[in-house]
Amino acid sequence: MDLDTLKIDLKGLKEGLNSFEFDLDDAYFKAVNAPEVSCGSVHVSLDIVRTESDYFTLDFHEEGTVIVPCDLCLEDMEQPFETSQRLEAKFGIEYSEEDDLVTVAENEGILDVTWFVYEFIVLSLPIKHVHAPGKCNPAMIKALEEHSATRISEEDERKPIDPRWEALLKLKK
Ligand SMILES: [Zn+2]
């Protein structure tokens, strides 16, 4: 998709309701260089109401599926989600964000919602995401268990020597 379509020309909007639809795909997630989500398929509807006094209310609705690593086996898994969020915007001298109110530089009049859309998706994902029971990759689970087992025994070996023993060893020398 063309990311420029997520740059909303507020000045060009008519008073009242303006509706937009976007379909985000893997190219979107690559383009935002997303840390948590690297691919997915998401439908976004955005309703913007412009008042006579140039105040903007943006209602986002996003739903779809993103690919995230499973917390248990670390393999990719599909995480479905649905979320609605609201932003408000007005014109000002320069760009700033305060809570859910965005001030857009009036001489440009453009509000880029690319990153907002991404944040809303990530906020709506459950903190813990795991495969359905039995759907984890068994080989990965086994490898991870073995790995954590070796880690523990290495820690045992690194335990500091009892200071009394250390004193005795010195005496021997
Ligand atoms: Zn899993």
PDB file of C-alpha atoms and ligand atoms in Angstrom:
ATOM      1  CA  MET A   1       0.000   0.000   0.000  1.00  0.00           C
ATOM      2  CA  ASP A   2       1.013   3.613  -0.445  1.00  0.00           C
ATOM      3  CA  LEU A   3       1.855   5.038   2.978  1.00  0.00           C
ATOM      4  CA  ASP A   4       1.141   8.541   1.721  1.00  0.00           C
ATOM      5  CA  THR A   5      -2.560   7.757   1.953  1.00  0.00           C
ATOM      6  CA  LEU A   6      -2.110   7.768   5.760  1.00  0.00           C
ATOM      7  CA  LYS A   7      -1.044  11.402   5.608  1.00  0.00           C
ATOM      8  CA  ILE A   8      -4.365  13.141   6.063  1.00  0.00           C
ATOM      9  CA  ASP A   9      -4.764  16.585   4.549  1.00  0.00           C
ATOM     10  CA  LEU A  10      -6.918  18.138   7.278  1.00  0.00           C
ATOM     11  CA  LYS A  11      -7.185  21.411   5.417  1.00  0.00           C
ATOM     12  CA  GLY A  12      -8.674  19.633   2.435  1.00  0.00           C
ATOM     13  CA  LEU A  13     -11.456  17.969   4.442  1.00  0.00           C
ATOM     14  CA  LYS A  14     -14.999  19.206   4.195  1.00  0.00           C
ATOM     15  CA  GLU A  15     -16.964  20.249   7.251  1.00  0.00           C
ATOM     16  CA  GLY A  16     -18.811  17.325   8.793  1.00  0.00           C
ATOM     17  CA  LEU A  17     -18.014  13.661   8.266  1.00  0.00           C
ATOM     18  CA  ASN A  18     -15.145  12.400   6.097  1.00  0.00           C
ATOM     19  CA  SER A  19     -14.655   8.628   5.884  1.00  0.00           C
ATOM     20  CA  PHE A  20     -11.506   6.724   4.949  1.00  0.00           C
ATOM     21  CA  GLU A  21     -10.724   3.038   4.581  1.00  0.00           C
ATOM     22  CA  PHE A  22      -7.235   1.546   4.575  1.00  0.00           C
ATOM     23  CA  ASP A  23      -5.952  -1.986   4.183  1.00  0.00           C
ATOM     24  CA  LEU A  24      -2.599  -2.503   5.843  1.00  0.00           C
ATOM     25  CA  ASP A  25      -0.406  -5.397   4.733  1.00  0.00           C
ATOM     26  CA  ASP A  26       3.131  -6.638   5.384  1.00  0.00           C
ATOM     27  CA  ALA A  27       4.555  -3.685   3.419  1.00  0.00           C
ATOM     28  CA  TYR A  28       3.017  -1.292   5.951  1.00  0.00           C
ATOM     29  CA  PHE A  29       4.586  -3.085   8.923  1.00  0.00           C
ATOM     30  CA  LYS A  30       7.948  -3.183   7.137  1.00  0.00           C
ATOM     31  CA  ALA A  31       7.690   0.516   6.324  1.00  0.00           C
ATOM     32  CA  VAL A  32       6.991   1.557   9.926  1.00  0.00           C
ATOM     33  CA  ASN A  33       9.927  -0.638  10.941  1.00  0.00           C
ATOM     34  CA  ALA A  34       7.763  -2.051  13.682  1.00  0.00           C
ATOM     35  CA  PRO A  35       9.564  -3.404  16.712  1.00  0.00           C
ATOM     36  CA  GLU A  36       6.771  -5.695  17.985  1.00  0.00           C
ATOM     37  CA  VAL A  37       4.890  -6.623  14.836  1.00  0.00           C
ATOM     38  CA  SER A  38       6.585  -7.338  11.525  1.00  0.00           C
ATOM     39  CA  CYS A  39       3.634  -8.463   9.426  1.00  0.00           C
ATOM     40  CA  GLY A  40      -0.094  -8.693   9.379  1.00  0.00           C
ATOM     41  CA  SER A  41      -3.272  -7.838   7.595  1.00  0.00           C
ATOM     42  CA  VAL A  42      -5.402  -5.073   9.073  1.00  0.00           C
ATOM     43  CA  HIS A  43      -8.451  -3.154   7.929  1.00  0.00           C
ATOM     44  CA  VAL A  44      -8.703   0.419   9.210  1.00  0.00           C
ATOM     45  CA  SER A  45     -11.772   2.632   9.006  1.00  0.00           C
ATOM     46  CA  LEU A  46     -11.259   6.233   9.948  1.00  0.00           C
ATOM     47  CA  ASP A  47     -14.105   8.719  10.397  1.00  0.00           C
ATOM     48  CA  ILE A  48     -13.045  12.328  10.735  1.00  0.00           C
ATOM     49  CA  VAL A  49     -15.512  15.010  11.727  1.00  0.00           C
ATOM     50  CA  ARG A  50     -14.452  18.585  11.055  1.00  0.00           C
ATOM     51  CA  THR A  51     -16.250  21.352  12.891  1.00  0.00           C
ATOM     52  CA  GLU A  52     -16.819  24.892  11.707  1.00  0.00           C
ATOM     53  CA  SER A  53     -14.113  26.083  14.105  1.00  0.00           C
ATOM     54  CA  ASP A  54     -11.542  23.634  12.632  1.00  0.00           C
ATOM     55  CA  TYR A  55     -11.603  21.093  15.410  1.00  0.00           C
ATOM     56  CA  PHE A  56     -11.189  17.507  14.239  1.00  0.00           C
ATOM     57  CA  THR A  57     -12.384  14.290  15.850  1.00  0.00           C
ATOM     58  CA  LEU A  58     -10.804  11.148  14.431  1.00  0.00           C
ATOM     59  CA  ASP A  59     -12.433   7.798  15.176  1.00  0.00           C
ATOM     60  CA  PHE A  60     -10.278   4.824  14.244  1.00  0.00           C
ATOM     61  CA  HIS A  61     -11.554   1.295  14.019  1.00  0.00           C
ATOM     62  CA  GLU A  62      -8.972  -1.379  13.309  1.00  0.00           C
ATOM     63  CA  GLU A  63      -9.397  -5.096  12.952  1.00  0.00           C
ATOM     64  CA  GLY A  64      -7.395  -7.917  11.527  1.00  0.00           C
ATOM     65  CA  THR A  65      -4.575 -10.268  12.290  1.00  0.00           C
ATOM     66  CA  VAL A  66      -0.949  -9.626  13.083  1.00  0.00           C
ATOM     67  CA  ILE A  67       1.930 -12.072  13.309  1.00  0.00           C
ATOM     68  CA  VAL A  68       3.764 -12.010  16.624  1.00  0.00           C
ATOM     69  CA  PRO A  69       6.144 -14.467  18.304  1.00  0.00           C
ATOM     70  CA  CYS A  70       4.495 -16.915  20.698  1.00  0.00           C
ATOM     71  CA  ASP A  71       5.609 -16.312  24.281  1.00  0.00           C
ATOM     72  CA  LEU A  72       6.132 -20.013  24.891  1.00  0.00           C
ATOM     73  CA  CYS A  73       7.797 -21.450  21.792  1.00  0.00           C
ATOM     74  CA  LEU A  74       8.895 -18.188  20.078  1.00  0.00           C
ATOM     75  CA  GLU A  75       7.491 -19.342  16.719  1.00  0.00           C
ATOM     76  CA  ASP A  76       5.294 -16.965  14.729  1.00  0.00           C
ATOM     77  CA  MET A  77       1.612 -17.075  15.552  1.00  0.00           C
ATOM     78  CA  GLU A  78      -1.461 -15.236  14.308  1.00  0.00           C
ATOM     79  CA  GLN A  79      -3.016 -12.845  16.788  1.00  0.00           C
ATOM     80  CA  PRO A  80      -6.455 -11.554  15.826  1.00  0.00           C
ATOM     81  CA  PHE A  81      -7.557  -8.244  17.315  1.00  0.00           C
ATOM     82  CA  GLU A  82     -10.133  -5.492  17.055  1.00  0.00           C
ATOM     83  CA  THR A  83      -9.886  -1.999  18.511  1.00  0.00           C
ATOM     84  CA  SER A  84     -11.452   1.451  18.419  1.00  0.00           C
ATOM     85  CA  GLN A  85      -9.574   4.600  19.357  1.00  0.00           C
ATOM     86  CA  ARG A  86     -10.188   8.329  19.207  1.00  0.00           C
ATOM     87  CA  LEU A  87      -7.821  11.196  18.503  1.00  0.00           C
ATOM     88  CA  GLU A  88      -8.578  14.875  18.370  1.00  0.00           C
ATOM     89  CA  ALA A  89      -6.759  17.462  16.339  1.00  0.00           C
ATOM     90  CA  LYS A  90      -6.592  21.193  15.885  1.00  0.00           C
ATOM     91  CA  PHE A  91      -4.394  23.645  14.059  1.00  0.00           C
ATOM     92  CA  GLY A  92      -1.600  25.574  15.760  1.00  0.00           C
ATOM     93  CA  ILE A  93       1.790  27.097  15.117  1.00  0.00           C
ATOM     94  CA  GLU A  94       3.769  23.875  15.252  1.00  0.00           C
ATOM     95  CA  TYR A  95       3.228  20.138  15.670  1.00  0.00           C
ATOM     96  CA  SER A  96       2.703  18.802  19.183  1.00  0.00           C
ATOM     97  CA  GLU A  97       0.932  15.960  20.963  1.00  0.00           C
ATOM     98  CA  GLU A  98      -0.719  16.145  24.335  1.00  0.00           C
ATOM     99  CA  ASP A  99      -2.621  13.054  25.485  1.00  0.00           C
ATOM    100  CA  ASP A 100      -5.127  12.422  22.697  1.00  0.00           C
ATOM    101  CA  LEU A 101      -4.983  15.927  21.258  1.00  0.00           C
ATOM    102  CA  VAL A 102      -2.683  16.574  18.347  1.00  0.00           C
ATOM    103  CA  THR A 103      -1.801  20.061  17.216  1.00  0.00           C
ATOM    104  CA  VAL A 104      -0.998  20.215  13.525  1.00  0.00           C
ATOM    105  CA  ALA A 105       1.081  23.024  12.025  1.00  0.00           C
ATOM    106  CA  GLU A 106      -1.496  25.134  10.252  1.00  0.00           C
ATOM    107  CA  ASN A 107       0.768  26.084   7.349  1.00  0.00           C
ATOM    108  CA  GLU A 108       1.098  22.363   6.446  1.00  0.00           C
ATOM    109  CA  GLY A 109      -2.271  21.074   7.594  1.00  0.00           C
ATOM    110  CA  ILE A 110      -1.179  17.434   7.272  1.00  0.00           C
ATOM    111  CA  LEU A 111      -1.719  14.848  10.002  1.00  0.00           C
ATOM    112  CA  ASP A 112       0.310  11.674   9.435  1.00  0.00           C
ATOM    113  CA  VAL A 113      -1.549   8.848  11.200  1.00  0.00           C
ATOM    114  CA  THR A 114       0.919   6.094  10.181  1.00  0.00           C
ATOM    115  CA  TRP A 115       2.415   5.719  13.650  1.00  0.00           C
ATOM    116  CA  PHE A 116      -0.865   6.294  15.534  1.00  0.00           C
ATOM    117  CA  VAL A 117      -2.420   3.407  13.633  1.00  0.00           C
ATOM    118  CA  TYR A 118       0.502   1.192  14.620  1.00  0.00           C
ATOM    119  CA  GLU A 119       0.339   2.222  18.277  1.00  0.00           C
ATOM    120  CA  PHE A 120      -3.380   1.488  18.432  1.00  0.00           C
ATOM    121  CA  ILE A 121      -2.777  -2.004  17.054  1.00  0.00           C
ATOM    122  CA  VAL A 122      -0.015  -2.765  19.545  1.00  0.00           C
ATOM    123  CA  LEU A 123      -2.015  -1.379  22.479  1.00  0.00           C
ATOM    124  CA  SER A 124      -4.905  -3.685  21.646  1.00  0.00           C
ATOM    125  CA  LEU A 125      -2.807  -6.875  21.640  1.00  0.00           C
ATOM    126  CA  PRO A 126      -2.914  -9.034  24.762  1.00  0.00           C
ATOM    127  CA  ILE A 127       0.236  -8.749  26.875  1.00  0.00           C
ATOM    128  CA  LYS A 128       0.686 -12.497  26.747  1.00  0.00           C
ATOM    129  CA  HIS A 129       0.164 -14.195  23.404  1.00  0.00           C
ATOM    130  CA  VAL A 130       0.537 -17.916  23.091  1.00  0.00           C
ATOM    131  CA  HIS A 131      -0.535 -20.594  20.621  1.00  0.00           C
ATOM    132  CA  ALA A 132      -3.744 -22.493  21.310  1.00  0.00           C
ATOM    133  CA  PRO A 133      -3.049 -25.461  23.638  1.00  0.00           C
ATOM    134  CA  GLY A 134      -1.052 -28.123  21.795  1.00  0.00           C
ATOM    135  CA  LYS A 135      -0.241 -25.848  18.841  1.00  0.00           C
ATOM    136  CA  CYS A 136       3.225 -24.836  19.999  1.00  0.00           C
ATOM    137  CA  ASN A 137       6.204 -26.166  18.104  1.00  0.00           C
ATOM    138  CA  PRO A 138       7.248 -29.201  20.233  1.00  0.00           C
ATOM    139  CA  ALA A 139      10.857 -29.142  18.966  1.00  0.00           C
ATOM    140  CA  MET A 140      11.222 -25.511  19.997  1.00  0.00           C
ATOM    141  CA  ILE A 141       9.726 -26.143  23.428  1.00  0.00           C
ATOM    142  CA  LYS A 142      12.133 -29.046  23.967  1.00  0.00           C
ATOM    143  CA  ALA A 143      15.141 -26.995  22.837  1.00  0.00           C
ATOM    144  CA  LEU A 144      14.140 -24.105  25.090  1.00  0.00           C
ATOM    145  CA  GLU A 145      13.682 -26.416  28.085  1.00  0.00           C
ATOM    146  CA  GLU A 146      17.121 -27.961  27.519  1.00  0.00           C
ATOM    147  CA  HIS A 147      18.615 -24.512  27.141  1.00  0.00           C
ATOM    148  CA  SER A 148      17.172 -23.278  30.441  1.00  0.00           C
ATOM    149  CA  ALA A 149      18.336 -26.511  32.136  1.00  0.00           C
ATOM    150  CA  THR A 150      21.946 -25.955  31.005  1.00  0.00           C
ATOM    151  CA  ARG A 151      21.770 -22.363  32.123  1.00  0.00           C
ATOM    152  CA  ILE A 152      20.844 -23.402  35.648  1.00  0.00           C
ATOM    153  CA  SER A 153      23.681 -25.914  35.973  1.00  0.00           C
ATOM    154  CA  GLU A 154      26.174 -23.332  34.695  1.00  0.00           C
ATOM    155  CA  GLU A 155      25.007 -20.982  37.400  1.00  0.00           C
ATOM    156  CA  ASP A 156      25.577 -23.687  40.008  1.00  0.00           C
ATOM    157  CA  GLU A 157      29.197 -24.018  38.940  1.00  0.00           C
ATOM    158  CA  ARG A 158      29.769 -20.322  39.153  1.00  0.00           C
ATOM    159  CA  LYS A 159      28.755 -20.211  42.817  1.00  0.00           C
ATOM    160  CA  PRO A 160      31.492 -18.457  44.809  1.00  0.00           C
ATOM    161  CA  ILE A 161      33.606 -20.749  46.984  1.00  0.00           C
ATOM    162  CA  ASP A 162      32.823 -20.719  50.686  1.00  0.00           C
ATOM    163  CA  PRO A 163      35.271 -18.159  52.227  1.00  0.00           C
ATOM    164  CA  ARG A 164      36.310 -20.685  54.891  1.00  0.00           C
ATOM    165  CA  TRP A 165      37.359 -23.127  52.214  1.00  0.00           C
ATOM    166  CA  GLU A 166      39.217 -20.397  50.453  1.00  0.00           C
ATOM    167  CA  ALA A 167      41.197 -19.669  53.670  1.00  0.00           C
ATOM    168  CA  LEU A 168      42.046 -23.368  54.025  1.00  0.00           C
ATOM    169  CA  LEU A 169      43.230 -23.577  50.406  1.00  0.00           C
ATOM    170  CA  LYS A 170      45.525 -20.619  51.028  1.00  0.00           C
ATOM    171  CA  LEU A 171      46.963 -22.300  54.140  1.00  0.00           C
ATOM    172  CA  LYS A 172      47.717 -25.451  52.107  1.00  0.00           C
ATOM    173  CA  LYS A 173      49.792 -23.420  49.688  1.00  0.00           C
TER     174      LYS A 173
HETATM  175 ZN    ZN B   1       3.807 -21.447  20.758  1.00  0.00          ZN
END
